[in-house]
């Protein structure tokens, strides 16, 4: 089985690996479909996914990939992945070490009533193949033609709004105290994760609006977390005459100076926890409260 349906509280989610079925295209993992009892239209573009593990990055190898299909650039989407239903509320996606980056990973999704998806990710590099100062992971959520394409978050003591005008322009927001400047080999291709916004975030959460619904994503840390936006990453919607934005995030693992790399990262486990909230429209004060209460519960 490559996917299954989970109905918990107000949410119904289809979670699965990269395998195609029905109208769902191959190469998209994570939450294939997400609906709320108050909104029957799926939040994510039906043929693709949300919370989809999209890229493994080192600033070099993925950017050299210009072949059709871009199997290195999109390595997590093109490499074997195993779906397992753990319970009535929880699923796991396991990916054995990938062909280029040799990264092994485990992703768990757990639906929690009334309207939460708890997300736990861990990974293990198995070889010394990363060419610069970081291991990068990137997740994409392709949103189903919302009227408002923006991502909202807190920064500089106020609410910030990120809605990039085109793909690969001012796409990525780092934490205000970010100390890791990623190194990229000069002269290679462009990507969302190479293009930084002047905006900075304070608290590790962002949200977007989908009709009368709020989609909120919260993280257990600021270290390594980055937010990324594309106005058109999910393609177009001819019926609504608009594009499908991508509300994305990254997890960056520093591995030392490229001239003297810290090879101790091999066979170590790295990871983080997150929670997605999908519910009827929340006020900004309610969003902050959701984040504060969740973080308090993690302690």
Short mmCIF file of C-alpha atoms in Angstrom, two decimals:
data_model
loop_
_atom_site.label_atom_id
_atom_site.label_comp_id
_atom_site.label_asym_id
_atom_site.label_seq_id
_atom_site.Cartn_x
_atom_site.Cartn_y
_atom_site.Cartn_z
CA UNK A 1 0.00 0.00 0.00
CA UNK A 2 1.40 3.39 -1.02
CA UNK A 3 -1.14 5.62 0.75
CA UNK A 4 -4.13 5.57 3.07
CA UNK A 5 -6.90 7.78 4.43
CA UNK A 6 -7.03 9.04 8.01
CA UNK A 7 -10.17 10.66 9.46
CA UNK A 8 -9.63 12.20 12.90
CA UNK A 9 -11.64 15.01 14.46
CA UNK A 10 -12.52 17.62 11.84
CA UNK A 11 -9.84 16.50 9.37
CA UNK A 12 -9.62 13.87 6.67
CA UNK A 13 -6.15 13.37 5.20
CA UNK A 14 -4.68 11.08 2.57
CA UNK A 15 -1.03 10.42 3.42
CA UNK A 16 1.29 8.57 1.08
CA UNK A 17 4.62 8.06 -0.65
CA UNK A 18 5.78 8.98 -4.16
CA UNK A 19 3.71 6.39 -6.02
CA UNK A 20 1.05 7.52 -8.51
CA UNK A 21 -2.61 6.51 -8.24
CA UNK A 22 -5.80 7.92 -9.72
CA UNK A 23 -5.27 11.63 -10.40
CA UNK A 24 -2.33 11.80 -7.97
CA UNK A 25 0.94 12.20 -9.85
CA UNK A 26 4.08 10.22 -9.15
CA UNK A 27 6.85 12.00 -7.28
CA UNK A 28 4.84 13.74 -4.57
CA UNK A 29 4.86 12.45 -1.01
CA UNK A 30 3.41 13.63 2.30
CA UNK A 31 -0.20 14.75 2.66
CA UNK A 32 -1.82 14.16 -0.72
CA UNK A 33 -5.20 15.51 0.29
CA UNK A 34 -6.45 17.49 3.30
CA UNK A 35 -10.05 18.50 3.91
CA UNK A 36 -11.87 19.95 6.90
CA UNK A 37 -15.50 19.25 7.70
CA UNK A 38 -16.22 22.96 7.09
CA UNK A 39 -14.36 23.08 3.75
CA UNK A 40 -14.80 20.14 1.35
CA UNK A 41 -12.23 21.46 -1.15
CA UNK A 42 -8.79 20.01 -0.53
CA UNK A 43 -6.23 22.52 0.72
CA UNK A 44 -3.48 21.07 -1.46
CA UNK A 45 -3.48 20.88 -5.26
CA UNK A 46 -5.21 17.50 -5.88
CA UNK A 47 -2.60 16.04 -8.22
CA UNK A 48 0.37 16.79 -5.95
CA UNK A 49 0.76 17.24 -2.17
CA UNK A 50 1.55 19.27 0.91
CA UNK A 51 4.32 18.78 3.49
CA UNK A 52 6.11 17.11 0.60
CA UNK A 53 9.83 16.31 1.03
CA UNK A 54 11.14 17.92 -2.13
CA UNK A 55 14.88 18.59 -2.03
CA UNK A 56 18.08 17.49 -0.37
CA UNK A 57 20.69 20.22 -0.89
CA UNK A 58 24.40 20.80 -0.47
CA UNK A 59 24.74 23.90 -2.65
CA UNK A 60 26.39 22.01 -5.48
CA UNK A 61 25.16 18.61 -6.65
CA UNK A 62 21.45 19.40 -6.86
CA UNK A 63 22.20 22.61 -8.80
CA UNK A 64 24.29 20.76 -11.41
CA UNK A 65 21.27 18.64 -12.35
CA UNK A 66 19.85 19.95 -15.63
CA UNK A 67 18.69 16.60 -17.01
CA UNK A 68 15.06 15.94 -17.89
CA UNK A 69 13.14 15.03 -14.76
CA UNK A 70 15.85 16.54 -12.54
CA UNK A 71 16.17 13.40 -10.46
CA UNK A 72 18.97 14.82 -8.30
CA UNK A 73 17.36 18.24 -7.81
CA UNK A 74 14.18 16.45 -6.72
CA UNK A 75 15.92 13.42 -5.23
CA UNK A 76 13.47 12.71 -2.35
CA UNK A 77 10.60 12.71 -4.86
CA UNK A 78 12.38 10.33 -7.24
CA UNK A 79 13.90 7.86 -4.79
CA UNK A 80 12.20 4.83 -3.23
CA UNK A 81 10.02 5.60 -0.24
CA UNK A 82 7.96 3.27 1.94
CA UNK A 83 4.56 4.13 3.42
CA UNK A 84 3.44 2.47 6.63
CA UNK A 85 0.17 2.95 8.50
CA UNK A 86 1.14 2.83 12.18
CA UNK A 87 -2.33 3.27 13.69
CA UNK A 88 -5.73 4.81 13.01
CA UNK A 89 -4.15 8.25 13.48
CA UNK A 90 -0.50 7.93 12.43
CA UNK A 91 1.60 7.11 9.35
CA UNK A 92 5.31 6.93 8.59
CA UNK A 93 7.25 7.54 5.40
CA UNK A 94 10.65 5.86 5.39
CA UNK A 95 13.24 6.67 2.74
CA UNK A 96 16.36 4.47 2.52
CA UNK A 97 19.67 6.22 1.78
CA UNK A 98 19.19 8.12 -1.48
CA UNK A 99 21.41 7.56 -4.55
CA UNK A 100 23.25 10.90 -4.58
CA UNK A 101 23.17 12.27 -1.06
CA UNK A 102 22.95 8.93 0.76
CA UNK A 103 20.55 10.44 3.29
CA UNK A 104 18.20 8.12 5.19
CA UNK A 105 15.02 9.64 6.65
CA UNK A 106 11.86 8.96 8.62
CA UNK A 107 8.80 11.23 8.56
CA UNK A 108 5.82 10.70 10.82
CA UNK A 109 2.41 12.31 10.51
CA UNK A 110 -0.04 12.01 13.39
CA UNK A 111 -3.54 13.46 13.27
CA UNK A 112 -4.65 14.90 16.59
CA UNK A 113 -8.24 16.04 17.17
CA UNK A 114 -9.79 18.38 16.45
CA UNK A 115 -7.65 19.84 13.62
CA UNK A 116 -3.93 19.14 14.03
CA UNK A 117 -1.26 17.17 12.19
CA UNK A 118 1.87 16.53 14.25
CA UNK A 119 4.93 16.14 12.06
CA UNK A 120 8.18 14.52 13.19
CA UNK A 121 11.23 14.29 10.95
CA UNK A 122 14.58 12.65 11.52
CA UNK A 123 17.39 11.87 9.14
CA UNK A 124 20.80 10.23 9.10
CA UNK A 125 23.59 11.03 6.63
CA UNK A 126 25.38 7.79 5.78
CA UNK A 127 28.32 9.05 3.67
CA UNK A 128 30.64 12.07 3.42
CA UNK A 129 29.16 13.46 0.22
CA UNK A 130 27.99 16.98 1.16
CA UNK A 131 30.27 19.45 -0.59
CA UNK A 132 29.78 22.68 1.32
CA UNK A 133 28.92 23.78 4.85
CA UNK A 134 25.40 22.38 5.22
CA UNK A 135 22.87 19.63 4.68
CA UNK A 136 19.60 21.14 3.47
CA UNK A 137 16.11 19.65 3.48
CA UNK A 138 13.17 21.36 1.77
CA UNK A 139 9.41 20.71 2.03
CA UNK A 140 6.78 22.09 -0.34
CA UNK A 141 3.05 22.58 0.18
CA UNK A 142 1.21 23.33 -3.07
CA UNK A 143 -1.88 25.34 -2.16
CA UNK A 144 -5.04 24.91 -4.22
CA UNK A 145 -5.61 28.31 -5.89
CA UNK A 146 -6.24 30.52 -2.83
CA UNK A 147 -7.32 34.12 -3.41
CA UNK A 148 -4.59 35.24 -1.00
CA UNK A 149 -1.23 33.68 -1.90
CA UNK A 150 0.64 35.22 1.06
CA UNK A 151 2.50 33.68 3.98
CA UNK A 152 2.24 35.61 7.26
CA UNK A 153 4.59 35.51 10.26
CA UNK A 154 6.03 37.64 13.06
CA UNK A 155 9.15 39.75 12.52
CA UNK A 156 10.61 42.95 13.97
CA UNK A 157 7.86 43.09 16.56
CA UNK A 158 5.07 43.14 13.95
CA UNK A 159 3.22 40.95 11.49
CA UNK A 160 5.01 40.42 8.18
CA UNK A 161 3.57 39.38 4.82
CA UNK A 162 5.53 37.47 2.17
CA UNK A 163 4.04 37.23 -1.31
CA UNK A 164 6.81 37.08 -3.88
CA UNK A 165 6.00 38.47 -7.36
CA UNK A 166 7.76 35.69 -9.28
CA UNK A 167 9.46 32.36 -8.61
CA UNK A 168 13.06 32.63 -7.32
CA UNK A 169 12.91 36.27 -6.21
CA UNK A 170 13.23 37.10 -2.50
CA UNK A 171 11.86 33.65 -1.77
CA UNK A 172 13.42 32.55 1.53
CA UNK A 173 13.08 34.09 5.00
CA UNK A 174 15.65 33.30 7.68
CA UNK A 175 15.46 33.86 11.43
CA UNK A 176 16.65 37.29 12.57
CA UNK A 177 19.53 35.64 14.47
CA UNK A 178 20.55 33.23 11.70
CA UNK A 179 24.28 32.53 11.86
CA UNK A 180 24.62 30.09 8.94
CA UNK A 181 25.27 31.62 5.53
CA UNK A 182 24.88 28.84 3.00
CA UNK A 183 27.67 28.35 0.47
CA UNK A 184 26.71 27.67 -3.15
CA UNK A 185 29.08 26.75 -5.96
CA UNK A 186 29.21 29.78 -8.31
CA UNK A 187 27.79 29.60 -11.80
CA UNK A 188 25.18 26.90 -11.21
CA UNK A 189 21.39 27.00 -11.48
CA UNK A 190 18.93 29.09 -9.51
CA UNK A 191 16.54 27.85 -6.82
CA UNK A 192 14.10 29.13 -4.23
CA UNK A 193 16.50 28.27 -1.43
CA UNK A 194 19.25 30.47 -2.93
CA UNK A 195 17.15 33.63 -2.97
CA UNK A 196 16.82 35.45 0.34
CA UNK A 197 14.12 37.92 1.35
CA UNK A 198 15.04 41.05 3.33
CA UNK A 199 12.31 40.00 5.78
CA UNK A 200 13.24 38.06 8.93
CA UNK A 201 11.08 35.98 11.24
CA UNK A 202 11.07 35.95 15.05
CA UNK A 203 8.87 33.08 16.21
CA UNK A 204 9.06 29.81 14.23
CA UNK A 205 5.58 29.72 12.71
CA UNK A 206 3.81 30.96 9.59
CA UNK A 207 0.25 30.84 8.35
CA UNK A 208 -1.76 31.31 5.18
CA UNK A 209 -5.43 31.77 4.36
CA UNK A 210 -7.57 29.41 2.29
CA UNK A 211 -11.09 30.77 1.91
CA UNK A 212 -12.57 30.83 5.40
CA UNK A 213 -9.80 28.55 6.71
CA UNK A 214 -6.39 29.09 8.32
CA UNK A 215 -3.39 26.85 7.63
CA UNK A 216 -0.75 27.33 10.33
CA UNK A 217 2.63 25.57 10.53
CA UNK A 218 4.64 25.75 13.79
CA UNK A 219 8.14 24.47 14.58
CA UNK A 220 9.85 23.37 17.79
CA UNK A 221 12.95 25.50 17.13
CA UNK A 222 14.32 28.46 15.19
CA UNK A 223 17.76 26.96 14.52
CA UNK A 224 17.90 25.69 10.97
CA UNK A 225 14.31 26.63 10.07
CA UNK A 226 13.62 28.82 7.03
CA UNK A 227 10.34 29.82 5.35
CA UNK A 228 10.07 29.86 1.55
CA UNK A 229 7.41 31.18 -0.84
CA UNK A 230 6.63 30.78 -4.51
CA UNK A 231 3.60 32.43 -6.14
CA UNK A 232 3.34 29.69 -8.75
CA UNK A 233 5.19 26.60 -7.51
CA UNK A 234 2.09 24.43 -7.80
CA UNK A 235 1.36 25.37 -11.41
CA UNK A 236 -1.80 27.02 -12.66
CA UNK A 237 -5.54 26.65 -12.16
CA UNK A 238 -7.23 27.46 -15.51
CA UNK A 239 -10.73 27.33 -14.04
CA UNK A 240 -9.94 30.02 -11.45
CA UNK A 241 -7.50 31.80 -13.79
CA UNK A 242 -4.81 31.96 -11.16
CA UNK A 243 -1.72 30.13 -9.94
CA UNK A 244 -1.16 27.70 -7.10
CA UNK A 245 1.38 29.12 -4.63
CA UNK A 246 3.84 27.06 -2.63
CA UNK A 247 4.11 27.69 1.13
CA UNK A 248 7.38 25.93 1.89
CA UNK A 249 9.97 25.51 4.61
CA UNK A 250 13.54 24.30 5.03
CA UNK A 251 15.63 22.58 7.68
CA UNK A 252 19.34 23.40 7.53
CA UNK A 253 21.96 21.28 9.31
CA UNK A 254 25.36 23.03 9.57
CA UNK A 255 28.30 20.66 9.07
CA UNK A 256 31.29 22.97 9.47
CA UNK A 257 33.78 24.84 7.36
CA UNK A 258 34.07 23.32 3.86
CA UNK A 259 37.85 23.70 4.08
CA UNK A 260 37.90 21.64 7.26
CA UNK A 261 34.56 19.82 7.40
CA UNK A 262 33.23 18.24 10.54
CA UNK A 263 32.90 14.64 9.41
CA UNK A 264 31.27 13.63 12.67
CA UNK A 265 27.89 14.31 11.03
CA UNK A 266 27.94 10.92 9.31
CA UNK A 267 25.65 8.35 10.97
CA UNK A 268 24.36 10.96 13.43
CA UNK A 269 20.62 11.58 13.64
CA UNK A 270 19.18 15.04 13.12
CA UNK A 271 15.58 16.18 13.18
CA UNK A 272 12.81 18.48 14.34
CA UNK A 273 9.14 18.52 15.25
CA UNK A 274 6.34 20.60 13.79
CA UNK A 275 2.59 20.92 14.02
CA UNK A 276 0.19 21.92 11.25
CA UNK A 277 -3.16 23.44 12.16
CA UNK A 278 -6.01 23.50 9.64
CA UNK A 279 -9.22 25.01 10.94
CA UNK A 280 -11.78 27.75 10.48
CA UNK A 281 -10.33 31.25 10.42
CA UNK A 282 -8.24 32.15 13.46
CA UNK A 283 -7.52 35.68 14.62
CA UNK A 284 -3.89 36.66 14.97
CA UNK A 285 -4.13 36.56 18.75
CA UNK A 286 -5.55 33.03 18.50
CA UNK A 287 -2.66 32.03 16.22
CA UNK A 288 -0.11 33.28 18.73
CA UNK A 289 -1.95 31.42 21.50
CA UNK A 290 -1.92 28.18 19.47
CA UNK A 291 1.83 28.50 19.06
CA UNK A 292 2.51 29.35 22.69
CA UNK A 293 0.36 26.51 24.04
CA UNK A 294 1.89 23.96 21.69
CA UNK A 295 5.45 24.99 22.53
CA UNK A 296 4.61 24.88 26.24
CA UNK A 297 3.31 21.34 25.80
CA UNK A 298 6.61 20.24 24.23
CA UNK A 299 8.61 21.22 27.31
#
